[in-house]
PDB file of C-alpha atoms in Angstrom:
ATOM      1  CA  UNK N  26       0.000   0.000   0.000  1.00 42.00           C
ATOM      2  CA  UNK N  27       1.357   3.419  -0.923  1.00 40.00           C
ATOM      3  CA  UNK N  28       0.042   6.786   0.152  1.00 44.00           C
ATOM      4  CA  UNK N  29       1.552  10.137  -0.716  1.00 40.00           C
ATOM      5  CA  UNK N  30       1.321  13.179   1.522  1.00 42.00           C
ATOM      6  CA  UNK N  31       1.443  16.552  -0.172  1.00 40.00           C
ATOM      7  CA  UNK N  32       3.307  18.024   2.786  1.00 40.00           C
ATOM      8  CA  UNK N  33       6.048  15.485   3.362  1.00 47.00           C
ATOM      9  CA  UNK N  34       6.056  13.672  -0.004  1.00 51.00           C
ATOM     10  CA  UNK N  35       6.536  10.261   1.638  1.00 80.00           C
ATOM     11  CA  UNK N  36       5.402   6.807   0.549  1.00 89.00           C
ATOM     12  CA  UNK N  37       4.114   4.252   3.047  1.00 92.00           C
ATOM     13  CA  UNK N  38       4.087   0.486   3.062  1.00 94.00           C
ATOM     14  CA  UNK N  39       2.853  -1.715   5.898  1.00 93.00           C
ATOM     15  CA  UNK N  40       2.461  -5.458   6.493  1.00 95.00           C
ATOM     16  CA  UNK N  41       2.216  -7.953   9.348  1.00 95.00           C
ATOM     17  CA  UNK N  42       4.577 -10.603  10.646  1.00 95.00           C
ATOM     18  CA  UNK N  43       4.185 -13.147  13.439  1.00 94.00           C
ATOM     19  CA  UNK N  44       7.151 -13.318  15.817  1.00 95.00           C
ATOM     20  CA  UNK N  45       7.647 -16.096  18.389  1.00 93.00           C
ATOM     21  CA  UNK N  46       7.956 -14.898  21.980  1.00 92.00           C
ATOM     22  CA  UNK N  47       6.058 -12.809  24.479  1.00 93.00           C
ATOM     23  CA  UNK N  48       5.301  -9.197  23.630  1.00 94.00           C
ATOM     24  CA  UNK N  49       7.771  -7.778  26.171  1.00 93.00           C
ATOM     25  CA  UNK N  50      10.588 -10.051  25.020  1.00 92.00           C
ATOM     26  CA  UNK N  51       9.910  -9.280  21.354  1.00 94.00           C
ATOM     27  CA  UNK N  52       9.864  -5.539  22.006  1.00 94.00           C
ATOM     28  CA  UNK N  53      13.168  -5.608  23.850  1.00 92.00           C
ATOM     29  CA  UNK N  54      14.962  -7.732  21.284  1.00 92.00           C
ATOM     30  CA  UNK N  55      13.628  -5.673  18.365  1.00 94.00           C
ATOM     31  CA  UNK N  56      14.954  -2.515  20.004  1.00 93.00           C
ATOM     32  CA  UNK N  57      18.392  -4.089  20.316  1.00 89.00           C
ATOM     33  CA  UNK N  58      18.454  -5.423  16.747  1.00 92.00           C
ATOM     34  CA  UNK N  59      17.209  -2.247  15.031  1.00 93.00           C
ATOM     35  CA  UNK N  60      20.476  -0.521  15.887  1.00 90.00           C
ATOM     36  CA  UNK N  61      22.330  -3.126  13.830  1.00 89.00           C
ATOM     37  CA  UNK N  62      20.338  -1.991  10.772  1.00 93.00           C
ATOM     38  CA  UNK N  63      21.249   1.673  11.209  1.00 92.00           C
ATOM     39  CA  UNK N  64      18.058   2.757  12.967  1.00 95.00           C
ATOM     40  CA  UNK N  65      17.835   5.183  15.857  1.00 94.00           C
ATOM     41  CA  UNK N  66      15.185   3.997  18.313  1.00 94.00           C
ATOM     42  CA  UNK N  67      12.997   6.952  19.250  1.00 94.00           C
ATOM     43  CA  UNK N  68      10.530   5.202  21.565  1.00 93.00           C
ATOM     44  CA  UNK N  69       9.823   1.671  22.763  1.00 91.00           C
ATOM     45  CA  UNK N  70       6.064   1.787  23.322  1.00 86.00           C
ATOM     46  CA  UNK N  71       5.000   2.300  20.578  1.00 87.00           C
ATOM     47  CA  UNK N  72       8.193   1.108  18.941  1.00 94.00           C
ATOM     48  CA  UNK N  73       9.357   3.881  16.621  1.00 95.00           C
ATOM     49  CA  UNK N  74      12.714   4.218  14.858  1.00 96.00           C
ATOM     50  CA  UNK N  75      14.288   6.411  12.213  1.00 95.00           C
ATOM     51  CA  UNK N  76      17.127   5.779   9.786  1.00 94.00           C
ATOM     52  CA  UNK N  77      18.719   8.805   8.077  1.00 92.00           C
ATOM     53  CA  UNK N  78      19.478   8.707   4.371  1.00 89.00           C
ATOM     54  CA  UNK N  79      22.867   7.254   3.466  1.00 85.00           C
ATOM     55  CA  UNK N  80      23.029   8.389  -0.182  1.00 79.00           C
ATOM     56  CA  UNK N  81      21.088  10.635  -2.515  1.00 76.00           C
ATOM     57  CA  UNK N  82      18.048   9.344  -4.350  1.00 72.00           C
ATOM     58  CA  UNK N  83      19.957   8.635  -7.584  1.00 74.00           C
ATOM     59  CA  UNK N  84      22.603   6.326  -6.102  1.00 79.00           C
ATOM     60  CA  UNK N  85      20.701   4.844  -3.117  1.00 85.00           C
ATOM     61  CA  UNK N  86      18.480   1.797  -2.905  1.00 90.00           C
ATOM     62  CA  UNK N  87      15.256   1.675  -0.939  1.00 90.00           C
ATOM     63  CA  UNK N  88      17.049   0.591   2.253  1.00 92.00           C
ATOM     64  CA  UNK N  89      19.237   3.710   2.075  1.00 90.00           C
ATOM     65  CA  UNK N  90      16.429   6.283   1.854  1.00 90.00           C
ATOM     66  CA  UNK N  91      15.377   8.446   4.766  1.00 92.00           C
ATOM     67  CA  UNK N  92      13.143   5.937   6.570  1.00 94.00           C
ATOM     68  CA  UNK N  93      10.752   6.075   9.503  1.00 95.00           C
ATOM     69  CA  UNK N  94       9.648   2.721  10.913  1.00 95.00           C
ATOM     70  CA  UNK N  95       6.830   2.074  13.365  1.00 96.00           C
ATOM     71  CA  UNK N  96       6.276  -1.451  14.695  1.00 96.00           C
ATOM     72  CA  UNK N  97       2.960  -2.056  16.452  1.00 95.00           C
ATOM     73  CA  UNK N  98       2.970  -5.178  18.626  1.00 95.00           C
ATOM     74  CA  UNK N  99      -0.052  -7.234  19.685  1.00 94.00           C
ATOM     75  CA  UNK N 100       0.049 -10.368  21.779  1.00 93.00           C
ATOM     76  CA  UNK N 101      -1.495 -13.449  20.192  1.00 91.00           C
ATOM     77  CA  UNK N 102      -0.515 -15.818  22.997  1.00 90.00           C
ATOM     78  CA  UNK N 103       2.147 -16.023  25.698  1.00 89.00           C
ATOM     79  CA  UNK N 104       4.446 -17.541  23.043  1.00 90.00           C
ATOM     80  CA  UNK N 105       3.688 -15.462  19.935  1.00 93.00           C
ATOM     81  CA  UNK N 106       3.305 -11.815  18.975  1.00 95.00           C
ATOM     82  CA  UNK N 107       1.987 -10.190  15.814  1.00 95.00           C
ATOM     83  CA  UNK N 108       3.996  -7.208  14.604  1.00 95.00           C
ATOM     84  CA  UNK N 109       2.738  -4.631  12.097  1.00 96.00           C
ATOM     85  CA  UNK N 110       5.624  -2.986  10.259  1.00 97.00           C
ATOM     86  CA  UNK N 111       4.732   0.488   8.973  1.00 96.00           C
ATOM     87  CA  UNK N 112       7.442   1.938   6.699  1.00 96.00           C
ATOM     88  CA  UNK N 113       7.502   5.561   5.631  1.00 94.00           C
ATOM     89  CA  UNK N 114      10.189   6.299   3.010  1.00 92.00           C
ATOM     90  CA  UNK N 115      10.879   9.095   0.562  1.00 87.00           C
ATOM     91  CA  UNK N 116       9.824   7.292  -2.613  1.00 84.00           C
ATOM     92  CA  UNK N 117       8.687   3.863  -3.739  1.00 88.00           C
ATOM     93  CA  UNK N 118       9.142   3.473  -7.490  1.00 88.00           C
ATOM     94  CA  UNK N 119       8.368  -0.228  -7.981  1.00 89.00           C
ATOM     95  CA  UNK N 120       6.778  -3.187  -6.274  1.00 92.00           C
ATOM     96  CA  UNK N 121      10.232  -4.765  -5.922  1.00 92.00           C
ATOM     97  CA  UNK N 122      11.156  -1.989  -3.472  1.00 93.00           C
ATOM     98  CA  UNK N 123       8.165  -2.925  -1.296  1.00 94.00           C
ATOM     99  CA  UNK N 124       9.408  -6.507  -1.355  1.00 94.00           C
ATOM    100  CA  UNK N 125      12.856  -5.283  -0.311  1.00 94.00           C
ATOM    101  CA  UNK N 126      11.318  -3.606   2.750  1.00 95.00           C
ATOM    102  CA  UNK N 127       9.581  -6.873   3.632  1.00 95.00           C
ATOM    103  CA  UNK N 128      12.860  -8.765   3.294  1.00 95.00           C
ATOM    104  CA  UNK N 129      14.441  -6.296   5.700  1.00 95.00           C
ATOM    105  CA  UNK N 130      11.656  -7.020   8.180  1.00 95.00           C
ATOM    106  CA  UNK N 131      12.352 -10.748   7.785  1.00 95.00           C
ATOM    107  CA  UNK N 132      16.057 -10.116   8.489  1.00 94.00           C
ATOM    108  CA  UNK N 133      15.211  -8.047  11.581  1.00 95.00           C
ATOM    109  CA  UNK N 134      12.973 -10.813  12.900  1.00 94.00           C
ATOM    110  CA  UNK N 135      15.541 -13.527  12.125  1.00 93.00           C
ATOM    111  CA  UNK N 136      18.251 -11.646  13.985  1.00 90.00           C
ATOM    112  CA  UNK N 137      15.956 -10.861  16.910  1.00 90.00           C
ATOM    113  CA  UNK N 138      14.826 -14.475  17.307  1.00 89.00           C
ATOM    114  CA  UNK N 139      18.268 -16.043  16.801  1.00 83.00           C
ATOM    115  CA  UNK N 140      19.244 -18.219  19.773  1.00 73.00           C
ATOM    116  CA  UNK N 141      21.426 -16.424  22.269  1.00 60.00           C
ATOM    117  CA  UNK N 142      24.707 -18.259  22.728  1.00 59.00           C
ATOM    118  CA  UNK N 143      27.672 -17.558  24.915  1.00 55.00           C
ATOM    119  CA  UNK N 144      30.468 -15.769  23.127  1.00 67.00           C
ATOM    120  CA  UNK N 145      34.086 -15.570  24.273  1.00 73.00           C
ATOM    121  CA  UNK N 146      35.869 -12.228  24.105  1.00 76.00           C
ATOM    122  CA  UNK N 147      38.995 -12.470  21.917  1.00 72.00           C
ATOM    123  CA  UNK N 148      40.822  -9.941  24.116  1.00 75.00           C
ATOM    124  CA  UNK N 149      40.207 -11.085  27.701  1.00 81.00           C
ATOM    125  CA  UNK N 150      38.610 -14.557  27.200  1.00 73.00           C
ATOM    126  CA  UNK N 151      35.527 -13.534  29.174  1.00 74.00           C
ATOM    127  CA  UNK N 152      32.341 -15.507  28.440  1.00 71.00           C
ATOM    128  CA  UNK N 153      29.453 -13.207  27.564  1.00 65.00           C
ATOM    129  CA  UNK N 154      25.968 -14.700  27.633  1.00 61.00           C
ATOM    130  CA  UNK N 155      23.380 -13.495  25.158  1.00 56.00           C
ATOM    131  CA  UNK N 156      23.622 -11.682  21.850  1.00 55.00           C
ATOM    132  CA  UNK N 157      25.970  -8.955  23.033  1.00 60.00           C
ATOM    133  CA  UNK N 158      28.022  -6.850  20.635  1.00 64.00           C
ATOM    134  CA  UNK N 159      30.631  -5.692  23.175  1.00 71.00           C
ATOM    135  CA  UNK N 160      32.422  -7.567  25.948  1.00 77.00           C
ATOM    136  CA  UNK N 161      30.928  -6.780  29.340  1.00 70.00           C
ATOM    137  CA  UNK N 162      34.382  -6.937  30.953  1.00 75.00           C
ATOM    138  CA  UNK N 163      36.652  -4.935  28.634  1.00 82.00           C
ATOM    139  CA  UNK N 164      34.321  -3.490  25.974  1.00 75.00           C
ATOM    140  CA  UNK N 165      35.982  -5.179  22.997  1.00 73.00           C
ATOM    141  CA  UNK N 166      33.608  -5.592  19.996  1.00 73.00           C
ATOM    142  CA  UNK N 167      32.447  -9.187  19.588  1.00 66.00           C
ATOM    143  CA  UNK N 168      31.545 -10.319  16.082  1.00 59.00           C
ATOM    144  CA  UNK N 169      28.531 -12.533  15.548  1.00 56.00           C
ATOM    145  CA  UNK N 170      29.550 -16.094  14.800  1.00 53.00           C
ATOM    146  CA  UNK N 171      26.916 -16.802  12.174  1.00 63.00           C
ATOM    147  CA  UNK N 172      24.472 -14.382  10.559  1.00 69.00           C
ATOM    148  CA  UNK N 173      21.046 -15.554   9.350  1.00 79.00           C
ATOM    149  CA  UNK N 174      20.483 -16.126   5.644  1.00 87.00           C
ATOM    150  CA  UNK N 175      17.728 -13.475   5.635  1.00 88.00           C
ATOM    151  CA  UNK N 176      20.410 -10.779   5.704  1.00 89.00           C
ATOM    152  CA  UNK N 177      21.838 -11.963   2.380  1.00 90.00           C
ATOM    153  CA  UNK N 178      18.329 -12.174   0.881  1.00 91.00           C
ATOM    154  CA  UNK N 179      17.691  -8.599   2.053  1.00 93.00           C
ATOM    155  CA  UNK N 180      20.904  -7.365   0.435  1.00 91.00           C
ATOM    156  CA  UNK N 181      20.184  -9.117  -2.870  1.00 91.00           C
ATOM    157  CA  UNK N 182      16.612  -7.837  -2.939  1.00 92.00           C
ATOM    158  CA  UNK N 183      17.610  -4.242  -2.216  1.00 91.00           C
ATOM    159  CA  UNK N 184      20.334  -4.205  -4.861  1.00 92.00           C
ATOM    160  CA  UNK N 185      18.161  -6.000  -7.411  1.00 92.00           C
ATOM    161  CA  UNK N 186      15.215  -3.646  -6.899  1.00 92.00           C
ATOM    162  CA  UNK N 187      17.425  -0.581  -7.316  1.00 91.00           C
ATOM    163  CA  UNK N 188      18.941  -2.045 -10.485  1.00 92.00           C
ATOM    164  CA  UNK N 189      15.462  -2.788 -11.851  1.00 91.00           C
ATOM    165  CA  UNK N 190      14.345   0.799 -11.284  1.00 91.00           C
ATOM    166  CA  UNK N 191      17.444   2.224 -12.974  1.00 92.00           C
ATOM    167  CA  UNK N 192      17.219  -0.092 -15.978  1.00 93.00           C
ATOM    168  CA  UNK N 193      13.500   0.699 -16.299  1.00 93.00           C
ATOM    169  CA  UNK N 194      14.227   4.434 -16.336  1.00 92.00           C
ATOM    170  CA  UNK N 195      16.863   3.851 -19.012  1.00 93.00           C
ATOM    171  CA  UNK N 196      14.500   1.860 -21.226  1.00 95.00           C
ATOM    172  CA  UNK N 197      11.719   4.449 -20.844  1.00 94.00           C
ATOM    173  CA  UNK N 198      14.048   7.309 -21.762  1.00 93.00           C
ATOM    174  CA  UNK N 199      15.502   5.371 -24.699  1.00 94.00           C
ATOM    175  CA  UNK N 200      12.018   4.777 -26.141  1.00 94.00           C
ATOM    176  CA  UNK N 201      10.329   8.038 -25.191  1.00 94.00           C
ATOM    177  CA  UNK N 202      13.023  10.429 -26.392  1.00 93.00           C
ATOM    178  CA  UNK N 203      12.813   9.437 -30.118  1.00 93.00           C
ATOM    179  CA  UNK N 204       9.022   9.647 -30.012  1.00 93.00           C
ATOM    180  CA  UNK N 205       9.289  13.280 -28.949  1.00 92.00           C
ATOM    181  CA  UNK N 206      12.391  14.316 -30.876  1.00 92.00           C
ATOM    182  CA  UNK N 207      11.845  12.673 -34.287  1.00 91.00           C
ATOM    183  CA  UNK N 208       8.649  14.611 -35.184  1.00 91.00           C
ATOM    184  CA  UNK N 209      10.490  17.830 -34.319  1.00 90.00           C
ATOM    185  CA  UNK N 210      13.421  16.827 -36.523  1.00 90.00           C
ATOM    186  CA  UNK N 211      11.396  15.596 -39.497  1.00 89.00           C
ATOM    187  CA  UNK N 212       8.502  18.081 -39.556  1.00 87.00           C
ATOM    188  CA  UNK N 213       9.742  21.148 -37.704  1.00 81.00           C
ATOM    189  CA  UNK N 214      11.353  24.377 -38.784  1.00 85.00           C
ATOM    190  CA  UNK N 215      15.144  24.762 -38.699  1.00 87.00           C
ATOM    191  CA  UNK N 216      15.198  26.064 -35.126  1.00 89.00           C
ATOM    192  CA  UNK N 217      12.846  23.319 -34.019  1.00 90.00           C
ATOM    193  CA  UNK N 218      15.028  20.747 -35.804  1.00 91.00           C
ATOM    194  CA  UNK N 219      18.053  21.891 -33.787  1.00 92.00           C
ATOM    195  CA  UNK N 220      16.056  21.596 -30.573  1.00 92.00           C
ATOM    196  CA  UNK N 221      14.943  18.119 -31.600  1.00 92.00           C
ATOM    197  CA  UNK N 222      18.502  16.946 -32.206  1.00 94.00           C
ATOM    198  CA  UNK N 223      19.614  18.392 -28.874  1.00 94.00           C
ATOM    199  CA  UNK N 224      16.715  16.705 -27.085  1.00 94.00           C
ATOM    200  CA  UNK N 225      17.487  13.403 -28.784  1.00 93.00           C
ATOM    201  CA  UNK N 226      21.165  13.567 -27.823  1.00 94.00           C
ATOM    202  CA  UNK N 227      20.498  14.461 -24.181  1.00 95.00           C
ATOM    203  CA  UNK N 228      17.720  11.881 -23.793  1.00 93.00           C
ATOM    204  CA  UNK N 229      19.721   9.029 -25.293  1.00 94.00           C
ATOM    205  CA  UNK N 230      22.763   9.962 -23.215  1.00 95.00           C
ATOM    206  CA  UNK N 231      20.715   9.864 -20.008  1.00 94.00           C
ATOM    207  CA  UNK N 232      19.177   6.567 -21.087  1.00 94.00           C
ATOM    208  CA  UNK N 233      22.620   5.070 -21.669  1.00 95.00           C
ATOM    209  CA  UNK N 234      23.822   6.303 -18.273  1.00 94.00           C
ATOM    210  CA  UNK N 235      20.809   4.787 -16.491  1.00 92.00           C
ATOM    211  CA  UNK N 236      21.253   1.463 -18.278  1.00 94.00           C
ATOM    212  CA  UNK N 237      24.976   1.417 -17.535  1.00 94.00           C
ATOM    213  CA  UNK N 238      24.474   2.329 -13.878  1.00 92.00           C
ATOM    214  CA  UNK N 239      21.716  -0.261 -13.409  1.00 92.00           C
ATOM    215  CA  UNK N 240      23.805  -2.996 -15.025  1.00 93.00           C
ATOM    216  CA  UNK N 241      26.797  -2.057 -12.892  1.00 93.00           C
ATOM    217  CA  UNK N 242      24.711  -2.135  -9.701  1.00 92.00           C
ATOM    218  CA  UNK N 243      23.260  -5.519 -10.571  1.00 91.00           C
ATOM    219  CA  UNK N 244      26.724  -6.932 -11.281  1.00 92.00           C
ATOM    220  CA  UNK N 245      28.108  -5.617  -7.987  1.00 91.00           C
ATOM    221  CA  UNK N 246      25.090  -6.974  -6.101  1.00 90.00           C
ATOM    222  CA  UNK N 247      25.460 -10.464  -7.509  1.00 90.00           C
ATOM    223  CA  UNK N 248      29.243 -10.587  -7.136  1.00 89.00           C
ATOM    224  CA  UNK N 249      29.681  -8.883  -3.772  1.00 79.00           C
ATOM    225  CA  UNK N 250      30.413 -12.121  -1.879  1.00 64.00           C
ATOM    226  CA  UNK N 251      32.256 -14.145  -4.494  1.00 54.00           C
ATOM    227  CA  UNK N 252      34.665 -16.627  -2.889  1.00 46.00           C
ATOM    228  CA  UNK N 253      38.328 -15.938  -3.356  1.00 41.00           C
ATOM    229  CA  UNK N 254      40.062 -17.722  -6.190  1.00 44.00           C
ATOM    230  CA  UNK N 255      42.078 -20.742  -5.039  1.00 41.00           C
ATOM    231  CA  UNK N 256      45.775 -20.194  -4.893  1.00 42.00           C
ATOM    232  CA  UNK N 257      47.768 -21.550  -7.805  1.00 43.00           C
ATOM    233  CA  UNK N 258      50.245 -24.337  -7.127  1.00 46.00           C
ATOM    234  CA  UNK N 259      53.776 -23.293  -6.340  1.00 41.00           C
ATOM    235  CA  UNK N 260      55.135 -24.632  -9.606  1.00 46.00           C
ATOM    236  CA  UNK N 261      52.634 -22.499 -11.506  1.00 45.00           C
ATOM    237  CA  UNK N 262      53.463 -19.353  -9.553  1.00 38.00           C
ATOM    238  CA  UNK N 263      57.130 -19.528 -10.527  1.00 46.00           C
ATOM    239  CA  UNK N 264      58.131 -21.750 -13.388  1.00 50.00           C
ATOM    240  CA  UNK N 265      61.828 -22.508 -13.685  1.00 48.00           C
ATOM    241  CA  UNK N 266      63.187 -21.405 -17.038  1.00 51.00           C
ATOM    242  CA  UNK N 267      65.586 -23.480 -19.136  1.00 53.00           C
ATOM    243  CA  UNK N 268      68.514 -21.167 -18.328  1.00 55.00           C
ATOM    244  CA  UNK N 269      67.879 -21.423 -14.586  1.00 54.00           C
ATOM    245  CA  UNK N 270      67.581 -25.187 -14.886  1.00 55.00           C
ATOM    246  CA  UNK N 271      71.004 -25.446 -16.553  1.00 60.00           C
ATOM    247  CA  UNK N 272      72.604 -23.533 -13.676  1.00 59.00           C
ATOM    248  CA  UNK N 273      71.361 -26.028 -11.148  1.00 55.00           C
ATOM    249  CA  UNK N 274      73.790 -28.818 -10.108  1.00 60.00           C
ATOM    250  CA  UNK N 275      73.272 -32.121 -11.816  1.00 60.00           C
ATOM    251  CA  UNK N 276      71.581 -34.699  -9.602  1.00 55.00           C
ATOM    252  CA  UNK N 277      73.652 -37.769  -8.672  1.00 55.00           C
ATOM    253  CA  UNK N 278      73.200 -40.929 -10.665  1.00 54.00           C
ATOM    254  CA  UNK N 279      72.494 -42.901  -7.514  1.00 52.00           C
ATOM    255  CA  UNK N 280      72.153 -42.425  -3.820  1.00 49.00           C
ATOM    256  CA  UNK N 281      75.510 -44.102  -3.212  1.00 51.00           C
ATOM    257  CA  UNK N 282      77.257 -41.738  -5.617  1.00 51.00           C
ATOM    258  CA  UNK N 283      75.724 -38.727  -4.057  1.00 51.00           C
ATOM    259  CA  UNK N 284      76.724 -39.714  -0.540  1.00 50.00           C
ATOM    260  CA  UNK N 285      80.201 -41.072  -1.199  1.00 52.00           C
ATOM    261  CA  UNK N 286      81.273 -37.777  -2.776  1.00 52.00           C
ATOM    262  CA  UNK N 287      80.856 -36.144   0.598  1.00 49.00           C
ATOM    263  CA  UNK N 288      83.448 -38.417   2.206  1.00 52.00           C
ATOM    264  CA  UNK N 289      86.960 -37.022   1.846  1.00 53.00           C
ATOM    265  CA  UNK N 290      89.566 -39.711   1.032  1.00 54.00           C
ATOM    266  CA  UNK N 291      92.009 -40.331   3.884  1.00 54.00           C
ATOM    267  CA  UNK N 292      95.744 -40.311   2.888  1.00 55.00           C
ATOM    268  CA  UNK N 293      97.723 -43.476   3.530  1.00 50.00           C
ATOM    269  CA  UNK N 294     100.143 -43.323   6.458  1.00 50.00           C
ATOM    270  CA  UNK N 295     103.818 -43.742   5.376  1.00 49.00           C
ATOM    271  CA  UNK N 296     104.882 -44.877   8.812  1.00 49.00           C
ATOM    272  CA  UNK N 297     102.690 -47.870   8.811  1.00 48.00           C
ATOM    273  CA  UNK N 298     104.677 -51.053   9.034  1.00 50.00           C
ATOM    274  CA  UNK N 299     103.914 -53.989   6.803  1.00 51.00           C
ATOM    275  CA  UNK N 300     102.243 -56.797   8.527  1.00 49.00           C
ATOM    276  CA  UNK N 301     104.456 -59.719   9.524  1.00 49.00           C
ATOM    277  CA  UNK N 302     103.995 -62.914   7.722  1.00 48.00           C
ATOM    278  CA  UNK N 303     104.654 -66.167   9.378  1.00 48.00           C
ATOM    279  CA  UNK N 304     106.336 -68.831   7.475  1.00 47.00           C
ATOM    280  CA  UNK N 305     105.233 -72.320   7.325  1.00 43.00           C
ATOM    281  CA  UNK N 306     105.744 -74.278  10.472  1.00 42.00           C
ATOM    282  CA  UNK N 307     108.478 -76.780  10.323  1.00 42.00           C
TER     283      UNK N 307
END
């Protein structure tokens, strides 16, 4: 659902999600997790948060707009809570951007409901219970051991939706500009013909820029977490040339030859007396 206010020029989108846990527990954990997504929690009851814009409208995706989020909680049972996410952003250009907001809500819920495990501080080896981000003993930041898959889905959806919007703008400009400029060029007066050519050049240039930017964003979104290339074997990293191979010493023909060369020959002693020989016994 999208509504536009004349005063603030904002677009709204709201939906519901069911979160396991009591209403108080869900509220507390959502407040803690929202800070990880760049939100500033303004109030806890009702739960309201705001995220300032990170980039301008041309280069940002829907998760980087100036956003106001209100989460209304209602208890279904002692073990489940229904949450109504009400997003208010600057613009919503396509349905894919609404889906990106819903994927962010899924990531928030997944991180809030992740099991709390003990984490060991890498600096002082203190065990910290719960999903803490800083060591309670020394304050060292503690990285999460494993992030939920919903975060990657959120990132892909946000980048893909922004790329779709940019490519769509490029296609519209590429098709609309000739429809406006060609009648001016073919049927207009000389001054109007010059204006038509200028309009055609500017429109097609903008269309090409939008298409190029959208393609680049889509490529970067899909290849952001590519695994590193495996290291090449040592013999492939540095191949021995023929000249270097000739400078190497020749290997011994056998193990015996290679080891006996290391033994220096001992000179014969000149003072040694010949051994006595005994004649035949009479």
